[in-house]
Amino acid sequence: MADLPDVPTLLGAAVKALGGSTREGQQTMADAVAAAVEQREHLVVQAGTGTGKSLAYLVPAVRHAMATKTPVVVSTATIALQNQLIDRDLPRLAAALAPLLPREPTFAVLKGRRNYLCRNRMQTASEDDAEGSELFDARQLSSLGRQVARVHEWAEDTRTGDRDELVPGVSDLAWRQVSVGGNECMGARVCSFGQECFAEFAREATTGVDVVVTNHAMLSIDMSQGYHILPEHNTIMIDEAHELVDRATSVATGTLTERSVTAAAKRAARLVEPGISERLGECADGLSLMFTEVPEGRLDHIDEGLAGAVAAVRDAAAACVAAIGPSPGELDPDTASDRRLALAALTEVREAAERVLESYEPPLRDRTEIVWLTKAPARPPALNVAPLAVGGLLREKLFGDRTVVLTSATLTLGGDFTALARQWGLGREVAQEAAERAARAEAPGTPAEPATAAGTGASDGSTGTGARDTEDDDDGPHRAAGEPRWRGLDVGSPFDHGRSGILYVARHLPKPGRDGLSEAYLDEIAELIEASDGRALGLFSSMRAAQQAADELRERVDQPILCQGEDSTGQLVRRFAEEERACLFGTLSLWQGVDVPGPSLQLVIVDRIPFPRPDDPLASARQRAVSAHGGNGFLSVSATHAALLLAQGTGRLLRSTDDRGVIAVLDPRLATAGYGGFLRASLPPYWGTADPEVARSALRRLAEKAGAGQDESAA
């Protein structure tokens, strides 16, 4: 790499070209990323909002890719960040670095096949083929038909076939009529439209580029399959890394519904004897009947009737696969398509049924998968099976043969990286191991600490599989006993949190109840909004609480109240940003998806600590698993979940160095409960108070200043 400019030089040129200013945290992070890549050592970096972390990892990534002639993969959790990297950050960076490099850096985006139009599917799909179409009334089907027709019109003009370019979008049901998953695709060599395939174009576009941008779901699919979709690479940057475990778990979750079994039977009916496919269709009816008999929620023990229905589905799907048999060789495109779609649907159903039944074979304490039944109001019942932990998968498939940099604004929970590192399948940090070795050296008579299940377990329920390596080896990302080497770094934030933000905990309020917001909570919210003259983002633990607050507050305050669900989230956030005195209330997606700098947001209200629901099947099972192996299940799972969301949600307040405001947590347990210290240690160092008048006075001063600024602007 000696013939290329070093990272500080490239970063300085990029910052200057983009009109930015030098930031100490950004330079520190860029240097650390470069060192980690060169030394083949995994790196975990917390970089607060305003650090400029995208440039801090993109610059070393581009340099490494050009020096080694191998691509670097960048993975994000959200479409918004993915689009920002492709549409804004990378084009500007490439242009800025081109004069200093042998050529202009190149980049491409790769999404899952389901995100692209399939011309063959468009040719064969119809409303009659819509999965579960018999469940929709004529008006809904007419709407579906109109949406599909609009996609066909768009298909005549699009150059990428990327669903994200279709504005306004269409429903998932409509998109399924014009797309296929990876397991449904017959392959470009067989397909009549193989030479016009948008997904193949996207994959080809990644060949030979320096940076490939993808998402966590795609990355998880790439890890879990027997073959790779992403181009061969040895370095990956994972942004929004706090989302990695949830996205990997979602990809690894199997689902069984009456609709999925019926759809598989219909596809099989085109290829097998009627009696064989009809048997599978009858099994769908039996499964649906058993769903009515079983209560929703986690199923630690499976009812005999449900077990029989699931086994019948498994056996009937396997019989259909056997009847279809091996490929007879050359097939016409239509038959090849029918065969591929049928086998994909049948395999998905059979494997989900097998996983459900096999999950019950070990004793409860030793199970590695959890099964639960969901019965949502607008959706058919679904039987789900998911891994208790994905740390083992990540340890083997992600960290095993490449260098990984994980970054986010929120990675230290309770003051360190331990909680998330364990969920990712990482062991002890290098610095921690060094300190332990030094301590043992000072006390030579002390035996080495054994690697126990509790000591190496993942906080999401994993009990660990590899012993901790305690030797100072130099073999790259691999550890002698299987745990990857990694270092942690917190580069801080350019914000002065103690001067810019007040953390107000309403210690005087009662603990939150289960029957909605109490009168005391509604009074507190009204007083805060009046003091701030609106400009408030209300983050609630449930949609019911958000709607209750919106309905009640509209009767009490003059400021406009917007509530999630009344329009698209994007439109609501835009209105909130544009109408300075407006308030926006909502739930989960607003905790992480709002970026509104300036005086439109000066108050963040959190109604309660965002613990997972007690009946959440995955969280409760993971908590129990940790406790069963000697760990603190509540702290490892529930408190960690709450700390992550609380840090993300309160992080909505300060989005630029000029922002000022108040975070009001109405839940007094943040100040009074024993775990409150862990949660507060997961937040930036805001100036704290429990005095409501201090918080309201600060909000009044900010509102007066914002109002004066608005008057001057109008004048």
XYZ file of C-alpha atoms in Angstrom:
715
model
C 0.000 0.000 0.000
C 3.060 2.243 0.051
C 2.377 3.745 -3.372
C -1.019 5.101 -2.292
C -1.537 8.200 -0.104
C -2.102 7.349 3.554
C -5.514 7.512 5.190
C -5.027 10.914 6.916
C -4.094 12.463 3.561
C -7.088 10.927 1.775
C -9.479 11.829 4.575
C -8.221 15.405 4.656
C -8.753 15.733 0.904
C -12.237 14.256 1.144
C -13.302 16.524 4.007
C -11.968 19.596 2.212
C -13.636 18.691 -1.093
C -16.967 18.070 0.626
C -16.835 21.418 2.437
C -16.532 19.902 5.907
C -14.173 20.529 8.778
C -11.647 18.314 10.503
C -13.138 16.321 13.375
C -10.900 14.622 15.902
C -13.236 11.660 16.388
C -13.488 11.090 12.652
C -9.700 11.081 12.222
C -9.260 8.743 15.207
C -11.826 6.347 13.811
C -10.346 6.390 10.301
C -6.872 5.615 11.685
C -8.268 2.771 13.785
C -10.182 1.284 10.836
C -7.067 1.429 8.670
C -4.994 -0.286 11.369
C -7.611 -2.983 11.926
C -7.787 -3.763 8.213
C -4.011 -3.903 7.878
C -3.583 -6.074 10.994
C -6.586 -8.282 10.204
C -8.168 -7.505 13.544
C -11.868 -6.945 14.141
C -12.855 -3.490 15.379
C -15.946 -2.241 17.216
C -16.360 1.551 17.050
C -18.936 3.713 18.745
C -19.111 7.047 16.912
C -21.662 9.544 18.158
C -23.947 11.555 15.901
C -21.981 14.247 14.079
C -18.702 12.323 14.029
C -18.845 11.709 10.288
C -18.384 7.960 10.660
C -19.372 7.157 7.066
C -16.276 8.916 5.728
C -14.215 7.473 8.577
C -14.754 3.933 7.331
C -15.281 4.604 3.614
C -11.891 6.259 3.103
C -9.844 3.338 4.531
C -12.206 0.930 2.761
C -11.544 2.528 -0.637
C -7.810 2.602 -0.042
C -7.720 -1.048 0.998
C -9.850 -2.123 -1.964
C -7.628 -0.333 -4.468
C -4.402 -1.549 -2.844
C -5.460 -5.209 -2.692
C -7.699 -5.258 -5.790
C -10.471 -6.866 -3.725
C -13.816 -5.269 -2.897
C -14.840 -4.106 0.547
C -18.461 -4.785 1.521
C -20.444 -2.140 3.423
C -23.619 -3.370 5.121
C -26.395 -1.177 6.549
C -29.619 -1.930 8.417
C -31.871 0.697 6.829
C -32.763 1.592 3.277
C -32.272 5.261 4.163
C -28.575 4.814 4.979
C -28.061 2.457 2.053
C -29.471 5.051 -0.322
C -27.468 7.826 1.338
C -24.230 5.917 0.759
C -24.994 5.092 -2.880
C -26.691 8.323 -3.939
C -24.676 10.884 -1.982
C -21.674 9.790 0.077
C -19.866 7.466 -2.334
C -20.293 9.561 -5.521
C -18.945 12.655 -3.752
C -16.136 10.703 -2.105
C -15.083 9.067 -5.374
C -14.877 12.431 -7.102
C -12.905 13.929 -4.197
C -10.336 11.108 -4.080
C -9.900 10.598 -7.823
C -7.064 13.187 -8.192
C -5.025 11.410 -5.487
C -5.532 7.829 -6.677
C -4.582 5.925 -9.836
C -8.251 5.993 -10.886
C -11.637 7.054 -9.580
C -13.019 4.594 -6.990
C -16.020 2.514 -8.078
C -19.025 1.215 -6.161
C -22.325 -0.639 -6.568
C -25.323 -1.701 -4.500
C -26.607 -5.268 -4.161
C -29.939 -6.192 -2.613
C -31.833 -9.440 -2.312
C -33.346 -10.864 -5.505
C -36.824 -10.174 -4.151
C -36.082 -6.416 -4.430
C -35.883 -6.595 -8.240
C -38.525 -7.118 -10.902
C -38.540 -10.589 -12.432
C -39.553 -10.433 -16.094
C -40.393 -14.135 -16.151
C -42.623 -13.788 -13.094
C -44.326 -10.793 -14.689
C -45.052 -12.927 -17.728
C -46.703 -15.712 -15.735
C -48.283 -13.995 -12.732
C -51.951 -13.083 -12.553
C -54.443 -12.192 -9.878
C -55.549 -15.829 -9.800
C -51.999 -16.737 -8.780
C -51.929 -14.341 -5.849
C -51.154 -16.268 -2.698
C -54.291 -16.452 -0.644
C -56.266 -14.392 -3.167
C -59.426 -16.135 -2.093
C -59.023 -14.394 1.275
C -59.416 -10.939 -0.255
C -62.660 -9.328 -1.296
C -63.303 -8.080 -4.823
C -62.380 -4.494 -3.976
C -59.035 -5.542 -2.536
C -58.308 -7.742 -5.520
C -59.200 -4.882 -7.850
C -56.729 -2.702 -5.959
C -54.137 -5.450 -6.238
C -54.715 -5.640 -9.966
C -54.284 -1.889 -10.349
C -51.030 -1.983 -8.417
C -49.651 -4.847 -10.520
C -50.696 -3.021 -13.690
C -48.811 0.074 -12.528
C -45.698 -2.036 -11.928
C -45.991 -3.391 -15.493
C -46.126 0.163 -16.834
C -43.103 1.129 -14.762
C -41.251 -1.943 -16.024
C -41.249 -0.469 -19.528
C -39.121 2.477 -18.359
C -36.999 1.341 -15.415
C -33.336 0.594 -16.007
C -32.715 -1.138 -12.686
C -35.976 -2.885 -11.771
C -35.236 -1.885 -8.163
C -38.402 -1.700 -6.050
C -37.094 1.348 -4.191
C -37.280 3.372 -7.406
C -41.034 2.818 -7.743
C -42.687 5.900 -6.185
C -45.269 5.689 -4.790
C -44.699 2.067 -3.897
C -47.006 -0.936 -3.973
C -48.023 -3.462 -1.346
C -45.927 -6.517 -0.544
C -48.684 -8.726 -1.969
C -48.585 -6.851 -5.280
C -44.790 -6.942 -5.441
C -44.771 -10.703 -4.878
C -46.639 -11.085 -8.163
C -43.710 -9.590 -10.089
C -40.682 -10.838 -8.148
C -39.097 -14.065 -6.932
C -36.881 -15.011 -4.014
C -33.442 -16.499 -4.525
C -34.742 -20.018 -3.948
C -37.477 -19.531 -6.557
C -35.252 -18.303 -9.387
C -34.616 -20.911 -12.090
C -31.312 -19.325 -13.079
C -30.295 -17.061 -15.935
C -29.136 -19.944 -18.142
C -32.595 -21.558 -18.184
C -34.853 -18.509 -17.942
C -36.201 -17.015 -21.166
C -35.442 -13.579 -19.726
C -32.011 -14.469 -18.365
C -30.326 -11.917 -20.601
C -32.688 -9.178 -19.361
C -32.657 -10.037 -15.649
C -32.473 -7.008 -13.359
C -31.126 -9.051 -10.427
C -28.351 -10.457 -12.623
C -27.528 -6.959 -13.855
C -27.183 -5.852 -10.217
C -24.867 -8.758 -9.414
C -22.780 -8.136 -12.518
C -22.465 -4.478 -11.536
C -20.608 -5.529 -8.376
C -17.886 -7.301 -10.351
C -14.568 -5.495 -10.056
C -15.845 -2.528 -8.037
C -14.104 -1.235 -4.937
C -17.087 -0.921 -2.594
C -20.234 -3.073 -2.582
C -23.098 -1.697 -0.481
C -25.648 -4.188 0.833
C -27.888 -4.669 3.878
C -27.818 -6.825 6.996
C -30.568 -9.124 5.726
C -28.683 -9.801 2.502
C -25.485 -10.299 4.472
C -27.256 -12.817 6.721
C -28.613 -14.713 3.717
C -25.140 -14.777 2.201
C -23.767 -16.222 5.450
C -26.438 -18.882 5.899
C -26.473 -20.349 2.385
C -24.091 -22.891 0.994
C -23.017 -20.481 -1.737
C -22.164 -16.775 -1.762
C -24.213 -14.041 -3.395
C -21.821 -11.242 -2.534
C -18.556 -11.043 -4.489
C -15.515 -12.581 -2.832
C -14.159 -10.201 -0.190
C -12.014 -10.198 2.928
C -13.122 -6.967 4.604
C -16.553 -5.739 5.644
C -17.826 -2.550 7.282
C -21.069 -3.005 9.232
C -22.806 0.293 9.893
C -25.863 0.432 12.181
C -24.295 -2.621 13.826
C -26.705 -2.470 16.764
C -29.333 -3.902 14.376
C -27.260 -6.877 13.196
C -28.569 -9.484 15.650
C -32.233 -8.669 15.018
C -31.804 -8.746 11.234
C -29.859 -12.013 11.335
C -32.509 -13.537 13.616
C -35.277 -12.430 11.257
C -33.567 -14.105 8.283
C -33.088 -17.290 10.332
C -36.764 -17.438 11.384
C -38.986 -20.066 9.773
C -42.750 -19.523 9.487
C -45.612 -21.916 8.852
C -49.090 -20.641 7.916
C -52.174 -22.123 6.330
C -51.595 -19.794 3.392
C -47.990 -20.888 2.807
C -48.985 -24.568 2.878
C -51.935 -23.959 0.536
C -49.744 -21.988 -1.882
C -47.175 -24.814 -1.915
C -49.931 -27.344 -2.623
C -51.234 -25.237 -5.538
C -47.777 -24.993 -7.066
C -47.218 -28.725 -6.642
C -50.588 -29.489 -8.276
C -49.179 -28.399 -11.647
C -46.469 -31.068 -11.496
C -47.728 -34.087 -9.502
C -50.699 -36.439 -9.363
C -53.805 -34.716 -7.929
C -54.036 -36.963 -4.894
C -50.527 -36.071 -3.710
C -50.996 -32.294 -3.831
C -54.549 -32.537 -2.460
C -53.153 -34.294 0.604
C -50.953 -31.279 1.301
C -53.934 -28.972 0.830
C -55.895 -31.004 3.387
C -52.961 -30.688 5.774
C -53.269 -26.904 5.471
C -56.869 -27.163 6.654
C -55.804 -29.352 9.578
C -53.089 -26.900 10.545
C -55.557 -24.012 10.466
C -57.956 -25.943 12.691
C -55.244 -26.631 15.253
C -54.222 -22.970 15.277
C -57.688 -22.129 16.612
C -57.182 -24.577 19.503
C -53.762 -23.300 20.618
C -53.278 -19.972 22.438
C -50.860 -17.494 20.924
C -47.454 -16.894 22.434
C -44.388 -18.972 23.225
C -44.943 -22.731 23.039
C -42.554 -24.445 25.434
C -44.491 -27.671 24.926
C -46.323 -28.616 21.750
C -49.893 -29.861 21.895
C -50.322 -33.403 20.549
C -52.844 -32.256 17.974
C -50.649 -29.398 16.734
C -47.619 -31.694 16.608
C -49.618 -34.139 14.488
C -50.756 -31.388 12.123
C -47.186 -30.070 11.712
C -45.865 -33.598 11.122
C -48.559 -34.181 8.498
C -47.512 -30.989 6.688
C -43.866 -32.062 6.792
C -44.626 -35.525 5.382
C -47.052 -34.289 2.721
C -44.602 -31.630 1.509
C -41.812 -34.229 1.385
C -44.097 -36.520 -0.652
C -44.714 -33.728 -3.169
C -40.966 -33.079 -3.489
C -40.361 -36.787 -4.042
C -43.129 -36.935 -6.650
C -41.629 -34.013 -8.560
C -38.352 -35.916 -8.511
C -34.937 -34.927 -9.856
C -34.673 -32.665 -12.875
C -35.174 -34.662 -16.078
C -32.718 -32.423 -17.924
C -33.623 -29.774 -20.482
C -37.033 -28.231 -19.795
C -38.994 -25.522 -21.512
C -38.858 -22.225 -19.586
C -42.457 -22.382 -18.349
C -42.045 -25.877 -16.939
C -38.679 -24.986 -15.420
C -40.251 -21.957 -13.749
C -43.181 -23.976 -12.376
C -40.774 -26.594 -11.076
C -38.485 -24.093 -9.363
C -41.342 -22.158 -7.741
C -42.991 -25.359 -6.508
C -39.799 -26.833 -5.066
C -38.968 -23.544 -3.313
C -42.410 -23.315 -1.693
C -42.444 -26.998 -0.715
C -38.933 -26.902 0.712
C -39.695 -23.813 2.777
C -42.799 -25.457 4.250
C -41.091 -28.800 4.903
C -38.018 -27.252 6.533
C -40.111 -24.981 8.778
C -42.187 -27.966 9.918
C -39.050 -30.026 10.566
C -37.457 -27.242 12.599
C -40.588 -26.852 14.727
C -40.709 -30.553 15.577
C -36.957 -30.948 16.099
C -36.818 -27.936 18.418
C -38.725 -29.927 21.068
C -36.361 -32.902 21.094
C -33.785 -31.565 23.629
C -34.760 -30.831 27.249
C -36.099 -27.313 27.736
C -32.847 -26.085 29.292
C -30.760 -27.235 26.310
C -32.925 -26.055 23.427
C -31.373 -23.815 20.833
C -34.583 -22.746 19.069
C -37.848 -21.256 20.249
C -41.346 -21.761 18.799
C -44.287 -19.389 19.137
C -47.712 -18.790 17.615
C -48.825 -15.327 16.498
C -52.420 -14.294 15.914
C -52.381 -10.701 14.659
C -55.799 -9.084 13.961
C -55.241 -8.441 10.244
C -53.040 -11.440 9.503
C -53.531 -15.208 9.479
C -52.119 -17.208 12.421
C -48.454 -18.138 12.001
C -46.257 -20.721 13.707
C -42.716 -19.373 13.999
C -39.395 -20.983 14.866
C -36.210 -18.976 15.462
C -32.777 -19.517 16.985
C -32.318 -18.460 20.588
C -29.018 -16.892 19.558
C -27.194 -16.082 16.333
C -23.798 -15.552 17.966
C -22.558 -18.954 16.821
C -23.575 -18.266 13.218
C -21.920 -14.854 13.231
C -18.779 -16.179 14.894
C -18.353 -18.891 12.279
C -19.692 -17.298 9.107
C -19.049 -13.581 9.573
C -15.958 -13.249 11.731
C -14.300 -16.501 10.754
C -12.620 -15.616 7.473
C -12.655 -11.841 7.065
C -11.890 -8.592 8.874
C -14.997 -6.909 10.252
C -15.517 -3.332 11.432
C -18.770 -2.798 13.349
C -19.908 0.748 14.019
C -22.910 2.703 15.235
C -23.732 5.727 17.370
C -24.931 3.310 20.069
C -22.803 0.282 20.941
C -21.684 0.742 24.563
C -24.455 -0.409 26.888
C -23.912 0.052 30.596
C -20.631 1.738 29.755
C -18.886 -0.919 27.632
C -19.202 -3.115 24.543
C -19.695 -6.414 26.393
C -23.436 -6.836 25.889
C -23.442 -6.478 22.111
C -20.103 -8.243 21.665
C -21.550 -11.353 23.284
C -24.628 -11.222 21.072
C -22.362 -11.080 18.026
C -20.452 -14.154 19.189
C -17.298 -12.271 20.152
C -15.354 -13.186 23.266
C -13.287 -10.901 25.460
C -11.764 -7.779 23.989
C -7.996 -7.813 23.393
C -7.437 -5.058 25.962
C -9.471 -6.955 28.533
C -7.476 -10.136 27.940
C -4.227 -8.207 28.244
C -5.323 -6.740 31.580
C -6.280 -10.199 32.836
C -2.915 -11.639 31.761
C -1.124 -8.802 33.521
C -3.126 -9.435 36.688
C -2.300 -13.136 36.566
C 1.377 -12.347 36.014
C 1.388 -10.277 39.197
C -0.154 -13.201 41.074
C 1.599 -16.243 39.579
C -0.014 -18.616 42.031
C -3.494 -17.791 40.773
C -4.871 -20.376 38.341
C -6.172 -19.241 34.969
C -9.902 -18.564 34.854
C -11.728 -21.431 33.135
C -13.885 -20.708 30.124
C -17.344 -21.574 31.409
C -20.646 -21.497 29.604
C -21.768 -18.546 31.666
C -18.535 -16.703 30.980
C -18.679 -17.068 27.217
C -22.437 -16.893 26.781
C -24.249 -14.470 24.558
C -26.697 -12.126 26.192
C -29.384 -13.097 23.695
C -29.548 -16.621 25.051
C -26.474 -18.297 23.627
C -24.367 -20.279 26.047
C -21.191 -20.133 23.990
C -19.401 -22.855 22.083
C -15.731 -21.923 22.049
C -13.276 -21.724 24.911
C -11.634 -18.373 25.486
C -8.166 -18.082 24.006
C -5.755 -16.580 26.519
C -2.566 -16.661 24.457
C -1.235 -13.621 22.664
C -1.324 -15.144 19.202
C -0.732 -13.357 15.911
C -2.894 -15.329 13.532
C -5.231 -12.602 12.276
C -8.962 -12.624 12.994
C -8.929 -16.270 14.128
C -8.358 -17.178 17.757
C -6.737 -20.451 18.662
C -9.896 -21.673 20.381
C -12.430 -20.095 18.039
C -13.180 -16.679 19.526
C -12.332 -13.804 17.197
C -9.807 -11.147 18.219
C -11.351 -7.689 18.474
C -10.773 -4.235 19.862
C -13.271 -1.644 21.032
C -13.067 2.113 20.506
C -15.373 4.945 21.510
C -14.440 8.086 19.576
C -17.030 10.163 21.383
C -19.133 12.872 19.806
C -18.563 16.467 18.708
C -21.575 17.415 20.848
C -21.147 18.800 24.346
C -24.014 16.796 25.814
C -23.684 18.295 29.279
C -24.215 21.810 27.915
C -26.594 21.000 25.063
C -29.062 18.592 26.635
C -30.886 18.118 29.931
C -31.966 14.638 31.016
C -35.057 15.178 33.127
C -36.366 12.100 34.952
C -39.855 12.629 36.413
C -39.044 10.957 39.699
C -42.210 12.264 41.344
C -44.545 10.359 39.011
C -45.957 6.907 39.876
C -44.564 3.844 38.137
C -46.173 3.359 34.719
C -49.197 1.074 34.759
C -50.519 -1.445 32.269
C -53.835 0.295 31.606
C -52.608 3.129 29.461
C -51.269 6.532 30.463
C -52.454 7.784 33.839
C -53.806 11.276 34.400
C -50.541 12.284 36.079
C -48.586 11.309 32.961
C -50.941 13.201 30.650
C -50.693 16.295 32.885
C -46.887 16.073 32.799
C -46.823 15.786 28.995
C -49.196 18.742 28.604
C -47.089 20.948 30.879
C -43.893 20.060 29.020
C -45.438 20.743 25.605
C -46.833 24.073 26.749
C -43.418 25.048 28.105
C -41.674 24.093 24.858
C -44.467 25.561 22.687
C -44.652 22.245 20.844
C -41.424 21.135 19.146
C -41.791 17.744 20.859
C -41.160 14.183 19.758
C -43.147 11.752 21.899
C -41.673 8.242 21.958
C -44.143 5.785 23.410
C -43.848 2.141 24.357
C -46.970 1.135 22.420
C -49.155 2.422 19.629
C -52.088 2.480 22.026
C -50.240 4.838 24.373
C -49.217 7.118 21.483
C -52.795 7.337 20.221
C -54.176 7.925 23.721
C -51.693 10.753 24.270
C -52.493 12.311 20.898
C -56.253 12.177 21.482
C -56.032 13.586 25.012
C -53.442 16.282 24.283
C -55.352 17.647 21.284
C -58.040 18.652 23.797
C -55.547 20.267 26.163
C -52.926 22.147 24.126
C -52.950 24.519 21.185
C -49.945 23.043 19.397
C -50.611 20.676 16.464
C -50.301 16.977 17.404
C -49.284 14.506 14.686
C -49.587 10.793 15.410
C -47.966 7.830 13.708
C -50.423 5.860 11.611
C -52.375 8.913 10.456
C -50.098 9.233 7.405
C -46.924 7.614 6.152
C -44.073 7.962 8.632
C -41.980 9.870 6.090
C -44.724 12.419 5.496
C -45.315 12.884 9.224
C -41.616 13.477 9.897
C -41.493 16.042 7.066
C -44.518 17.891 8.459
C -42.992 17.791 11.939
C -39.768 19.319 10.647
C -41.557 22.015 8.637
C -44.161 23.066 11.261
C -41.980 24.354 14.089
C -44.633 24.180 16.809
C -45.898 20.725 15.877
C -45.525 17.608 18.031
C -45.070 14.095 16.677
C -46.143 11.055 18.694
C -45.363 7.477 17.778
C -43.694 4.229 18.643
C -40.858 1.950 17.567
C -39.868 3.264 14.118
C -39.652 6.824 15.472
C -37.191 5.747 18.170
C -34.553 5.270 15.468
C -35.837 6.922 12.297
C -36.140 10.645 13.021
C -33.394 13.095 12.048
C -34.712 16.629 12.578
C -32.000 19.156 13.495
C -32.899 22.691 14.489
C -35.664 24.307 16.573
C -38.429 21.969 15.332
C -37.224 19.410 17.882
C -36.280 20.655 21.347
C -38.091 18.143 23.536
C -38.025 14.345 23.486
C -40.602 12.662 25.719
C -40.221 8.984 26.669
C -43.272 7.589 28.435
C -41.585 4.507 29.931
C -38.370 2.496 29.847
C -38.655 0.433 26.637
C -38.300 -3.065 28.074
C -39.514 -5.861 25.798
C -43.052 -6.999 26.536
C -43.182 -9.763 29.167
C -44.951 -11.981 26.633
C -42.402 -11.336 23.867
C -41.540 -14.940 22.906
C -37.939 -14.452 21.838
C -36.909 -12.033 24.586
C -38.528 -14.086 27.354
C -36.989 -17.339 26.067
C -33.547 -15.748 25.777
C -33.822 -14.291 29.250
C -34.764 -17.690 30.667
C -31.890 -19.388 28.814
C -29.314 -16.982 30.232
C -30.683 -17.451 33.750
C -30.669 -21.247 33.341
C -26.935 -21.134 32.628
C -26.089 -19.002 35.635
C -26.271 -15.537 34.082
C -28.442 -12.530 34.870
C -31.235 -12.977 32.343
C -32.956 -9.677 33.081
C -29.801 -7.586 32.776
C -28.464 -9.523 29.778
C -31.658 -9.413 27.723
C -34.389 -7.050 28.948
C -32.152 -4.300 30.328
C -29.812 -4.521 27.348
C -32.759 -4.222 24.955
C -34.081 -1.225 26.891
C -30.668 0.450 27.065
C -30.193 0.177 23.311
C -33.604 1.611 22.476
C -33.330 4.325 25.118
C -29.974 5.444 23.737
C -31.342 5.423 20.190
C -34.525 7.261 21.122
C -32.947 9.979 23.228
C -30.350 10.413 20.489
C -33.064 12.068 18.383
C -32.607 15.297 20.388
C -29.152 16.459 19.306
C -28.618 16.137 15.549
C -26.295 19.109 15.038
C -23.813 20.990 17.206
C -26.240 23.927 17.494
C -29.138 21.854 18.838
C -30.342 22.329 22.416
C -33.150 20.688 24.318
C -34.598 18.466 27.033
C -35.094 14.719 27.228
C -37.998 13.979 29.558
C -38.214 10.391 30.783
C -41.512 10.050 32.635
C -40.702 6.619 34.058
C -39.310 7.200 37.586
C -37.604 3.793 37.595
C -34.731 5.302 35.609
C -33.818 7.142 38.833
C -35.071 4.752 41.506
C -34.527 1.168 40.280
C -31.286 -0.738 40.760
C -30.858 -1.191 37.001
C -31.267 2.555 36.447
C -27.521 3.076 36.730
C -26.909 0.590 33.902
C -29.422 2.389 31.695
C -28.071 5.857 32.475
C -24.531 4.651 31.767
C -25.744 3.723 28.273
C -26.667 7.366 27.554
C -24.404 10.305 26.730
C -23.445 12.526 29.693
C -26.429 14.882 29.644
C -26.899 17.307 32.532
C -29.418 15.611 34.819
C -32.300 16.824 36.944
C -35.436 15.476 38.606
C -36.952 18.941 39.129
C -39.860 19.525 36.709
C -39.587 23.298 36.999
C -35.936 23.229 35.938
C -36.896 21.305 32.802
C -39.878 23.543 32.014
C -37.886 26.735 32.541
C -35.198 25.540 30.145
C -37.857 24.698 27.568
C -39.483 28.122 27.906
C -36.154 29.850 27.289
C -35.522 27.701 24.213
C -39.044 28.352 22.921
C -38.652 32.107 23.350
C -35.350 32.037 21.491
C -36.799 29.904 18.699
C -39.833 32.177 18.428
C -37.638 35.266 18.263
C -35.563 33.676 15.531
C -38.682 32.843 13.578
C -39.931 36.450 13.870
C -36.585 37.772 12.616
C -36.688 35.354 9.695
C -40.215 36.442 8.798
C -39.197 40.102 8.976
